[in-house]
């Protein structure tokens, strides 16, 4: 994953970087094939990013993670 794009987004926003790194640590240690885990991470990511998403978007993110894994394309959801 190209971390420079992530850093650009963090630099251009009012997101608590410490919370982002906590989220990254959580993601490293969780089973991403479990839909409940994915929903929990998405919820926490929305809190950190100060964004609300609907159920349709949540399902789209889950499907994308299950098919592609974690990829830079997930950043499309926070623009």
Coordinates of C-alpha atoms in Angstrom, one line a residue:
X1 CA 0.0 0.0 0.0
X2 CA 1.4 3.4 -0.9
X3 CA 1.5 5.2 2.4
X4 CA 2.2 8.6 0.7
X5 CA -1.4 8.9 -0.4
X6 CA -2.5 8.2 3.2
X7 CA -0.1 10.8 4.6
X8 CA -1.4 13.3 2.1
X9 CA -5.0 12.8 3.2
X10 CA -3.9 13.0 6.9
X11 CA -2.0 16.2 6.1
X12 CA -5.0 17.8 4.4
X13 CA -7.6 16.9 7.0
X14 CA -8.3 17.3 10.7
X15 CA -7.9 13.6 11.5
X16 CA -6.1 12.6 14.7
X17 CA -3.0 10.8 13.5
X18 CA -2.6 8.9 16.8
X19 CA -6.1 7.5 16.3
X20 CA -5.2 6.5 12.7
X21 CA -2.2 4.5 13.9
X22 CA -4.3 2.8 16.6
X23 CA -6.7 1.8 13.9
X24 CA -3.8 0.5 11.8
X25 CA -2.5 -1.6 14.7
X26 CA -6.0 -3.0 15.2
X27 CA -6.3 -3.9 11.5
X28 CA -3.0 -5.8 11.7
X29 CA -4.3 -8.0 14.4
X30 CA -7.8 -8.9 13.3
X31 CA -9.3 -11.4 11.0
X32 CA -10.5 -9.4 8.0
X33 CA -12.5 -12.3 6.6
X34 CA -15.0 -12.0 9.4
X35 CA -17.8 -9.6 8.4
X36 CA -18.4 -8.5 12.0
X37 CA -14.8 -7.5 12.4
X38 CA -14.9 -5.6 9.2
X39 CA -18.1 -3.7 10.3
X40 CA -16.4 -2.9 13.6
X41 CA -13.3 -1.5 11.9
X42 CA -15.4 0.5 9.4
X43 CA -17.4 2.0 12.3
X44 CA -14.1 3.0 14.1
X45 CA -12.6 4.3 10.9
X46 CA -15.7 6.5 10.3
X47 CA -15.4 7.9 13.8
X48 CA -11.7 8.7 13.3
X49 CA -12.4 10.2 9.9
X50 CA -15.4 12.1 11.2
X51 CA -17.5 10.7 8.3
X52 CA -20.9 9.0 8.2
X53 CA -21.6 6.3 5.7
X54 CA -24.8 4.4 5.0
X55 CA -25.4 0.7 5.0
X56 CA -25.0 0.4 1.2
X57 CA -21.5 2.0 1.4
X58 CA -20.6 -0.3 4.3
X59 CA -21.6 -3.3 2.3
X60 CA -19.6 -2.1 -0.7
X61 CA -16.5 -1.6 1.5
X62 CA -16.9 -5.1 3.0
X63 CA -17.2 -6.6 -0.4
X64 CA -14.2 -4.8 -1.7
X65 CA -12.0 -5.9 1.3
X66 CA -13.2 -9.5 0.9
X67 CA -12.3 -9.5 -2.9
X68 CA -9.3 -7.2 -3.1
X69 CA -8.0 -7.1 0.5
X70 CA -6.8 -3.9 1.9
X71 CA -5.9 -1.6 -1.0
X72 CA -5.5 2.1 -1.8
X73 CA -8.8 2.0 -3.6
X74 CA -10.5 2.0 -0.2
X75 CA -9.4 5.6 0.1
X76 CA -12.0 6.4 -2.5
X77 CA -14.6 6.2 0.2
X78 CA -13.2 9.0 2.3
X79 CA -13.0 11.7 -0.3

